[in-house]
Amino acid sequence: MALLQISEPGRSTAPHEHRLAAGIDLGTTNSLVASVRSGIAATLPDAQARHLLPSIVRYLADGARVVGHDAKAVAAQDPLNTIASVKRLMGRGVGDVKALGGRLPYEFIASDSGMPRIRTAAGDVSPVEVSADILKVLRERAEQTLGGELTGVVITVPAYFDDAQRQATKDAGTLAGLNVLRLLNEPTAAAVAYGLDRASEGVIAVYDLGGGTFDISILRLNKGVFEVLSTAGDSALGGDDMDRAIARWIMDQAGISDDADHAQLRRLLRDACAAKEALTDAERVDLKVELMDGSHWEGELTRSQLDSLVDPLIRKTLSPCRRALRDADLTPGDIREVVMVGGSTRVPRVRELVGEFFGRDPLVDIDPDKVVAVGAAIQADILAGNKPEDEMLLLDVIPLSLGLETMGGLVEKIVARNTTIPVARAQEFTTFKDGQTAMALHVVQGERETVESCRSLARFELRGIPPMVAGAARIRVTFQVDADGLLNVAAQEQTSGAHSSIAVKPSYGLSDQEIESMLRDSISHAEDDMDARRLREQKVEGERVLEAIRAALAADGDELLEAAERGRIDQATEALAQACDGSDAQAIKAAIARLEKTSSEYVARRMDAGIRKAMAGHKVEDFE
Amino acid sequence: MPPESVKTHFELFALPATFMVDGEALSARYRELQRTMHPDRFASAPDRERRLAMEQAAQLNEAFRVLRDPLARARYLLELRGHRFDDEHSTTRDPEFLMEQMELREALAEVRDSADPLARVGVLMDQIGARLKAMTDQLGDLFGRDSAEAQREAVQTVLRMQFFRRLEEEARNLEADLEDELDGP
């Protein structure tokens, strides 16, 4: 199908069934799922007509999980087993979690893999598993509403998420049994939701302040292409922090000591959040807080008091705004529209200060809670192949520079922040000792010049370097970032060909084997189901390959192939079709591999022809 | 080896290998090519095609990055013409240029001591920007002349521009720090 698009961009493909796809906004506070139905993208409600699913999971002693509203309702009674704001822990190590300090009312335990686990009545759980439990509920909701299994989903992440946080999110999707078509940056998703409504052109800024993360993205819209020029943010700043500031203030006012228990802290945070929300419309709100001795403290919070409490937090968001503009070589005056995203942008003071900064009233017409999921649904629909004619294209960037540790604990940047993805960049390094046969590579992400102030992503070793004098070996290190913003690093010694590569998995992440075994565990009927699932997946992939090759051959097989080549491809195609009719997953896999090998030269020719076609009509003279 | 990987950046965009490039046309072609190659176009295609698309799109992004930036473009053109840049050992011995560099560096280091640091760094950035612009114009002139002498001078200009780019980056970081400090802790 994709092959057909290359050769015939203007013609519609053969009608095929509508593939079910969804966009998921996996938020710190709330999560949503949306889908495109009859051409309209909208969030999907649960049976009680509620769209938002609180991102809260309660683990019970019998192993059962309660997700969403029911978990939220008991969070204060059962704080240790009720996990909220888990997004803040995604891709984070034990050290980071300690840095978040006593602000999170859970019992953490370090695991062998370095990934923190949370002790609950149902056993120890990792942040990835908690997220997967939330995703499973959204998946069920979507499959029930849409009436079938999802072909694929787009899951959104804060633009400022680093590689470890992205990888953890993708792992959660896999663990929930989802085919993750793409990780999409939240501000970009919001721009899509707004952009399609308005068919606008020009430069826009998306200000996204969620429960626990802040992003600012600057995008240029041009004929359906959304080109992200720059992005900046803070992956640990959001509405949660406002709640804490308010709770702190209540504690001071009511004389509640710092060693209040978990349940009391949870109640305070809940009251603080309710007061903040009430002050979106009201000028003042009454507070009544139960103290440990059973008595009550009563007080009042005014809008102006709230403003002074949250001002420092909002001002903290302006520095990334300036940086994003500077990186895009723009000034506030160049921005045509400012789009507000995230529940925290309902706070009037946020709108006021952001409006002041950009010198224009921000756009708030789409529900700031839903806009990200809606944008993700639109992209999921396209990626699933339901709209082959759609002109929309998203060009995103990496938010933080990627580099390698060099001598003296310094960082050599290989890919600069705000580089458009996908990107591949290589750099050569050399040995510093005579006879050195191995080299340790330490991959880091961040803007600072020293290793300690950057985030460590992975360490790996290149072995088998032939002994040479110092400085003679040529080691080529290649960084490749895919369209999800995920990094792969490969190293090769140029004279000997010694090679080593790593799909960058954070040191405290999950290995592929762990995910596989968790998936196995999570499917109660074990082996049979796993086999059935594998067969189904292989059949889908096999059909996909068949559809692509048949469409391609029909379009230009005669033009681009010699008779003998054509014969070999036809034979391999037929073999795959037969394998797909059978029930042997391995045989299908092997047949796919054979067909892909046989047709590789043909595919390369078609790509080239596609590019030539895109350039057809342009002559070199145009540019002189 | 697939044919596209041996293409030069200019060939990929069907552009002549010259220093002067029409920025608007370059961007328009970039968008057109991305529409054909971007991995999103292959999201439901078989694995191998997805990988191929990713590699192609990465090469296209790299080509676009190089061609739209005058300094990277000049460097790339000189490399195409056989010049090898050795960054470890590339220095310039022009005393006048070195003096200017030193003065600018000192001025940057002293910004915080001035009465209005933000305004002062703004002035320095304008100065650096003007020098970069002048050197870009100079490159246009040098690449227009087709002599070995002009090429040697272009190499020198590229090396100088790299110094100024680093200065510009430092000035930008300083400006960012100063602005953040104004907002308070």
CSV table of C-alpha atoms in Angstrom, one decimal, chain A residues 41-371:
chain,number,residue,atom,x,y,z
A,41,ALA,CA,-12.0,12.9,15.7
A,42,ALA,CA,-13.4,12.9,19.2
A,43,THR,CA,-12.5,11.5,22.6
A,44,LEU,CA,-14.3,8.3,23.6
A,45,PRO,CA,-16.3,8.3,26.9
A,46,ASP,CA,-16.7,5.4,29.3
A,47,ALA,CA,-20.1,3.8,30.1
A,48,GLN,CA,-20.9,6.6,32.5
A,49,ALA,CA,-20.2,9.2,29.8
A,50,ARG,CA,-16.9,10.3,31.4
A,51,HIS,CA,-14.1,11.1,28.9
A,52,LEU,CA,-11.3,11.6,31.4
A,53,LEU,CA,-9.8,8.6,33.0
A,54,PRO,CA,-7.9,9.6,36.2
A,55,SER,CA,-4.3,8.2,35.8
A,56,ILE,CA,-4.6,6.4,39.1
A,57,VAL,CA,-4.3,2.7,39.7
A,58,ARG,CA,-5.1,0.9,43.0
A,59,TYR,CA,-3.5,-2.4,43.7
A,60,LEU,CA,-5.5,-4.9,45.8
A,61,ALA,CA,-4.2,-7.7,47.9
A,62,ASP,CA,-5.9,-10.3,45.7
A,63,GLY,CA,-3.9,-9.0,42.7
A,64,ALA,CA,-6.8,-7.1,41.2
A,65,ARG,CA,-6.3,-3.6,39.8
A,66,VAL,CA,-8.8,-0.7,40.0
A,67,VAL,CA,-8.1,2.1,37.5
A,68,GLY,CA,-9.5,5.6,37.2
A,69,HIS,CA,-12.4,7.2,39.1
A,70,ASP,CA,-12.9,4.4,41.6
A,71,ALA,CA,-9.2,4.4,42.5
A,72,LYS,CA,-9.2,8.2,42.8
A,73,ALA,CA,-12.1,8.0,45.2
A,74,VAL,CA,-10.2,5.9,47.7
A,75,ALA,CA,-6.7,7.4,47.2
A,76,ALA,CA,-6.8,9.2,50.5
A,77,GLN,CA,-7.9,6.1,52.4
A,78,ASP,CA,-5.4,3.8,50.8
A,79,PRO,CA,-2.5,6.0,49.8
A,80,LEU,CA,0.3,3.4,49.7
A,81,ASN,CA,-1.5,1.1,47.3
A,82,THR,CA,-3.0,3.8,45.1
A,83,ILE,CA,-0.5,5.1,42.6
A,84,ALA,CA,-1.0,8.5,41.1
A,85,SER,CA,1.1,10.8,38.8
A,86,VAL,CA,3.2,7.7,37.7
A,87,LYS,CA,4.2,9.6,34.6
A,88,ARG,CA,6.7,11.5,36.7
A,89,LEU,CA,8.5,8.3,37.4
A,90,MET,CA,8.7,7.0,33.8
A,91,GLY,CA,12.2,6.3,32.6
A,92,ARG,CA,13.6,7.5,35.9
A,93,GLY,CA,16.1,5.7,38.1
A,94,VAL,CA,16.1,5.2,41.9
A,95,GLY,CA,18.3,8.3,42.3
A,96,ASP,CA,15.8,10.5,40.5
A,97,VAL,CA,13.0,9.2,42.6
A,98,LYS,CA,14.9,10.1,45.7
A,99,ALA,CA,15.4,13.6,44.4
A,100,LEU,CA,11.6,13.9,44.1
A,101,GLY,CA,11.8,13.2,47.8
A,102,GLY,CA,9.0,12.7,50.2
A,103,ARG,CA,6.7,14.4,47.8
A,104,LEU,CA,5.5,11.0,46.6
A,105,PRO,CA,3.7,9.0,49.2
A,106,TYR,CA,4.8,5.5,48.1
A,107,GLU,CA,7.3,3.0,49.3
A,108,PHE,CA,10.0,2.6,46.8
A,109,ILE,CA,12.4,-0.3,46.4
A,110,ALA,CA,15.4,-0.5,44.2
A,111,SER,CA,15.4,-3.5,41.9
A,112,ASP,CA,18.3,-5.3,40.3
A,113,SER,CA,17.7,-3.5,37.0
A,114,GLY,CA,18.0,-0.1,38.7
A,115,MET,CA,14.4,0.7,37.9
A,116,PRO,CA,12.5,1.8,41.0
A,117,ARG,CA,9.6,-0.4,41.9
A,118,ILE,CA,6.7,0.5,44.2
A,119,ARG,CA,5.6,-1.8,47.0
A,120,THR,CA,1.8,-2.5,46.9
A,121,ALA,CA,-0.6,-5.0,48.3
A,122,ALA,CA,-0.5,-6.8,45.0
A,123,GLY,CA,3.3,-7.0,44.9
A,124,ASP,CA,6.0,-4.7,43.6
A,125,VAL,CA,5.1,-2.8,40.4
A,126,SER,CA,7.3,-0.7,38.1
A,127,PRO,CA,6.1,2.6,36.7
A,128,VAL,CA,6.0,1.0,33.2
A,129,GLU,CA,3.5,-1.6,34.5
A,130,VAL,CA,1.3,1.0,36.2
A,131,SER,CA,1.2,2.9,32.9
A,132,ALA,CA,0.4,-0.3,31.1
A,133,ASP,CA,-2.6,-0.9,33.5
A,134,ILE,CA,-3.9,2.5,32.6
A,135,LEU,CA,-3.4,1.9,28.8
A,136,LYS,CA,-5.2,-1.5,29.0
A,137,VAL,CA,-8.4,0.2,30.4
A,138,LEU,CA,-8.2,2.8,27.5
A,139,ARG,CA,-7.7,0.0,25.0
A,140,GLU,CA,-10.7,-1.9,26.2
A,141,ARG,CA,-12.8,1.3,26.1
A,142,ALA,CA,-11.7,1.9,22.5
A,143,GLU,CA,-12.2,-1.7,21.4
A,144,GLN,CA,-15.7,-1.8,22.9
A,145,THR,CA,-16.7,1.5,21.5
A,146,LEU,CA,-15.3,0.9,18.0
A,147,GLY,CA,-16.3,-2.7,17.9
A,148,GLY,CA,-13.1,-4.5,17.1
A,149,GLU,CA,-9.4,-4.9,17.8
A,150,LEU,CA,-7.2,-1.9,17.4
A,151,THR,CA,-4.8,-2.0,14.4
A,152,GLY,CA,-2.5,0.5,16.1
A,153,VAL,CA,-2.3,3.5,18.4
A,154,VAL,CA,-0.5,6.8,18.7
A,155,ILE,CA,0.6,7.6,22.2
A,156,THR,CA,1.5,11.1,23.1
A,157,VAL,CA,4.5,12.1,25.2
A,158,PRO,CA,5.7,15.5,26.4
A,159,ALA,CA,8.0,17.0,23.8
A,160,TYR,CA,10.6,17.5,26.4
A,161,PHE,CA,10.7,13.8,27.4
A,162,ASP,CA,14.2,12.4,27.0
A,163,ASP,CA,15.0,9.1,25.4
A,164,ALA,CA,14.6,7.0,28.6
A,165,GLN,CA,11.1,8.5,29.2
A,166,ARG,CA,10.1,7.8,25.6
A,167,GLN,CA,11.3,4.3,25.7
A,168,ALA,CA,9.5,3.6,29.0
A,169,THR,CA,6.3,4.9,27.4
A,170,LYS,CA,6.6,2.8,24.4
A,171,ASP,CA,7.4,-0.3,26.6
A,172,ALA,CA,4.2,0.4,28.5
A,173,GLY,CA,2.2,0.4,25.2
A,174,THR,CA,3.8,-2.9,24.2
A,175,LEU,CA,3.0,-4.3,27.7
A,176,ALA,CA,-0.6,-3.3,27.3
A,177,GLY,CA,-0.7,-5.3,24.1
A,178,LEU,CA,-0.9,-2.3,21.8
A,179,ASN,CA,0.8,-1.8,18.4
A,180,VAL,CA,2.4,1.6,19.0
A,181,LEU,CA,2.4,3.2,15.5
A,182,ARG,CA,4.1,6.3,16.8
A,183,LEU,CA,5.0,8.3,19.9
A,184,LEU,CA,3.8,11.8,19.2
A,185,ASN,CA,4.8,15.0,21.0
A,186,GLU,CA,1.9,16.5,22.9
A,187,PRO,CA,2.3,20.0,21.6
A,188,THR,CA,2.5,18.7,18.0
A,189,ALA,CA,-0.7,16.7,18.5
A,190,ALA,CA,-2.4,19.9,19.8
A,191,ALA,CA,-1.2,21.8,16.8
A,192,VAL,CA,-2.7,19.1,14.5
A,193,ALA,CA,-6.1,19.4,16.3
A,194,TYR,CA,-6.1,23.1,15.9
A,195,GLY,CA,-4.4,23.3,12.5
A,196,LEU,CA,-6.8,21.1,10.7
A,197,ASP,CA,-9.8,23.1,12.0
A,198,ARG,CA,-8.3,26.3,10.8
A,199,ALA,CA,-6.3,25.4,7.8
A,200,SER,CA,-3.9,28.1,9.1
A,201,GLU,CA,-0.5,29.0,7.8
A,202,GLY,CA,2.3,30.7,9.7
A,203,VAL,CA,4.2,30.3,12.9
A,204,ILE,CA,2.4,29.2,16.1
A,205,ALA,CA,3.4,28.5,19.7
A,206,VAL,CA,1.9,25.7,21.7
A,207,TYR,CA,2.1,26.2,25.5
A,208,ASP,CA,1.3,22.9,27.2
A,209,LEU,CA,1.1,22.9,31.0
A,210,GLY,CA,-0.2,19.6,32.2
A,211,GLY,CA,-0.4,17.9,35.6
A,212,GLY,CA,3.3,17.2,35.8
A,213,THR,CA,5.0,18.4,32.7
A,214,PHE,CA,5.6,21.6,30.8
A,215,ASP,CA,6.3,21.9,27.0
A,216,ILE,CA,6.6,24.8,24.7
A,217,SER,CA,6.8,24.1,20.9
A,218,ILE,CA,7.2,26.6,18.1
A,219,LEU,CA,5.8,25.3,14.8
A,220,ARG,CA,5.6,26.5,11.2
A,221,LEU,CA,2.4,25.4,9.4
A,222,ASN,CA,2.7,25.2,5.6
A,223,LYS,CA,0.2,23.4,3.3
A,224,GLY,CA,-0.5,20.6,5.7
A,225,VAL,CA,3.2,20.3,6.9
A,226,PHE,CA,3.7,20.9,10.6
A,227,GLU,CA,7.3,21.6,11.0
A,228,VAL,CA,8.5,21.9,14.6
A,229,LEU,CA,11.1,24.6,14.7
A,230,SER,CA,12.1,24.2,18.3
A,231,THR,CA,10.9,22.9,21.6
A,232,ALA,CA,11.8,23.4,25.2
A,233,GLY,CA,10.2,22.7,28.6
A,234,ASP,CA,10.5,21.1,32.0
A,235,SER,CA,9.6,17.4,32.4
A,236,ALA,CA,8.9,17.9,36.1
A,237,LEU,CA,6.8,21.0,36.3
A,238,GLY,CA,3.0,21.2,36.3
A,239,GLY,CA,-0.3,21.5,38.0
A,240,ASP,CA,0.8,19.1,40.7
A,241,ASP,CA,3.4,21.6,41.8
A,242,MET,CA,0.7,24.3,42.1
A,243,ASP,CA,-1.3,21.9,44.3
A,244,ARG,CA,1.7,21.3,46.5
A,245,ALA,CA,2.3,25.1,46.8
A,246,ILE,CA,-1.3,25.6,47.9
A,247,ALA,CA,-1.1,22.6,50.3
A,248,ARG,CA,2.1,24.0,51.8
A,249,TRP,CA,0.3,27.3,52.3
A,250,ILE,CA,-2.7,25.6,54.0
A,251,MET,CA,-0.3,23.7,56.2
A,252,ASP,CA,1.4,26.9,57.3
A,253,GLN,CA,-2.0,28.6,57.9
A,254,ALA,CA,-3.5,25.7,59.8
A,255,GLY,CA,-0.4,24.9,61.7
A,256,ILE,CA,-0.1,21.4,60.3
A,257,SER,CA,3.4,19.9,61.0
A,258,ASP,CA,5.6,18.5,58.2
A,259,ASP,CA,5.4,15.0,59.5
A,260,ALA,CA,1.7,14.7,58.7
A,261,ASP,CA,0.8,11.1,57.6
A,262,HIS,CA,0.3,10.0,54.0
A,263,ALA,CA,-3.5,10.1,54.3
A,264,GLN,CA,-3.5,13.6,55.6
A,265,LEU,CA,-1.1,14.7,52.9
A,266,ARG,CA,-3.3,13.2,50.2
A,267,ARG,CA,-6.4,14.9,51.6
A,268,LEU,CA,-4.5,18.2,51.7
A,269,LEU,CA,-3.5,17.8,48.0
A,270,ARG,CA,-7.0,16.9,47.1
A,271,ASP,CA,-8.4,20.0,48.8
A,272,ALA,CA,-5.7,22.2,47.3
A,273,CYS,CA,-6.5,20.9,43.8
A,274,ALA,CA,-10.2,21.5,44.4
A,275,ALA,CA,-9.6,25.1,45.6
A,276,LYS,CA,-7.4,25.8,42.6
A,277,GLU,CA,-10.1,24.6,40.2
A,278,ALA,CA,-12.8,26.5,42.0
A,279,LEU,CA,-10.8,29.7,41.7
A,280,THR,CA,-10.8,29.4,37.9
A,281,ASP,CA,-14.3,31.1,38.0
A,282,ALA,CA,-14.7,32.2,41.7
A,283,GLU,CA,-12.8,35.1,43.3
A,284,ARG,CA,-12.6,33.3,46.7
A,285,VAL,CA,-13.1,29.9,48.1
A,286,ASP,CA,-13.8,28.6,51.6
A,287,LEU,CA,-11.5,25.9,53.0
A,288,LYS,CA,-12.2,23.4,55.7
A,289,VAL,CA,-9.4,21.0,56.6
A,290,GLU,CA,-9.7,18.1,59.1
A,291,LEU,CA,-6.8,18.0,61.5
A,292,MET,CA,-5.2,14.9,63.0
A,293,ASP,CA,-6.9,15.4,66.3
A,294,GLY,CA,-10.3,15.3,64.6
A,295,SER,CA,-10.9,19.1,64.9
A,296,HIS,CA,-11.2,21.3,61.8
A,297,TRP,CA,-9.4,24.4,60.5
A,298,GLU,CA,-11.4,26.8,58.5
A,299,GLY,CA,-10.0,29.5,56.2
A,300,GLU,CA,-10.3,31.2,52.9
A,301,LEU,CA,-8.2,31.3,49.7
A,302,THR,CA,-8.6,34.3,47.4
A,303,ARG,CA,-7.7,34.5,43.7
A,304,SER,CA,-4.9,37.0,44.4
A,305,GLN,CA,-3.4,34.8,47.1
A,306,LEU,CA,-3.5,31.9,44.6
A,307,ASP,CA,-1.9,34.1,42.0
A,308,SER,CA,1.0,34.9,44.4
A,309,LEU,CA,1.4,31.2,45.2
A,310,VAL,CA,1.6,30.1,41.6
A,311,ASP,CA,3.4,33.1,40.1
A,312,PRO,CA,6.9,31.6,40.7
A,313,LEU,CA,5.9,28.4,39.0
A,314,ILE,CA,4.4,30.1,35.9
A,315,ARG,CA,7.5,32.3,35.7
A,316,LYS,CA,9.6,29.2,35.6
A,317,THR,CA,7.8,28.3,32.3
A,318,LEU,CA,8.8,31.6,30.6
A,319,SER,CA,12.5,30.8,30.5
A,320,PRO,CA,11.9,27.7,28.2
A,321,CYS,CA,9.5,29.9,26.1
A,322,ARG,CA,12.4,32.4,25.5
A,323,ARG,CA,14.8,29.6,24.8
A,324,ALA,CA,12.4,28.0,22.2
A,325,LEU,CA,12.0,31.3,20.5
A,326,ARG,CA,15.8,32.0,20.5
A,327,ASP,CA,16.5,28.5,19.1
A,328,ALA,CA,13.9,29.2,16.3
A,329,ASP,CA,15.5,32.6,15.6
A,330,LEU,CA,12.2,34.3,16.3
A,331,THR,CA,10.8,37.0,18.6
A,332,PRO,CA,7.4,37.0,20.3
A,333,GLY,CA,6.2,39.3,17.6
A,334,ASP,CA,6.7,36.6,14.9
A,335,ILE,CA,4.2,34.3,16.6
A,336,ARG,CA,0.8,34.3,14.9
A,337,GLU,CA,-1.2,32.3,17.4
A,338,VAL,CA,-0.6,30.9,20.9
A,339,VAL,CA,-2.4,27.6,21.6
A,340,MET,CA,-3.1,26.6,25.2
A,341,VAL,CA,-3.0,22.9,26.1
A,342,GLY,CA,-3.2,21.0,29.4
A,343,GLY,CA,-5.6,21.3,32.3
A,344,SER,CA,-3.3,23.7,34.1
A,345,THR,CA,-3.8,26.4,31.5
A,346,ARG,CA,-7.3,26.9,32.9
A,347,VAL,CA,-5.7,28.8,35.8
A,348,PRO,CA,-6.5,32.4,34.9
A,349,ARG,CA,-3.1,33.6,36.0
A,350,VAL,CA,-1.4,31.3,33.5
A,351,ARG,CA,-3.4,32.7,30.6
A,352,GLU,CA,-2.6,36.2,31.8
A,353,LEU,CA,1.2,35.8,32.0
A,354,VAL,CA,1.5,33.8,28.8
A,355,GLY,CA,-0.7,36.3,27.0
A,356,GLU,CA,1.6,39.1,28.3
A,357,PHE,CA,4.7,37.3,27.2
A,358,PHE,CA,3.6,36.7,23.6
A,359,GLY,CA,1.7,39.9,23.4
A,360,ARG,CA,-1.6,38.3,22.3
A,361,ASP,CA,-4.5,36.5,23.8
A,362,PRO,CA,-4.0,32.7,23.7
A,363,LEU,CA,-6.4,30.4,21.9
A,364,VAL,CA,-8.4,28.3,24.3
A,365,ASP,CA,-11.4,27.2,22.1
A,366,ILE,CA,-10.6,23.5,22.1
A,367,ASP,CA,-11.0,21.8,25.5
A,368,PRO,CA,-7.4,21.9,26.8
A,369,ASP,CA,-7.8,18.5,28.3
A,370,LYS,CA,-8.9,16.8,25.1
A,371,VAL,CA,-7.0,18.6,22.4
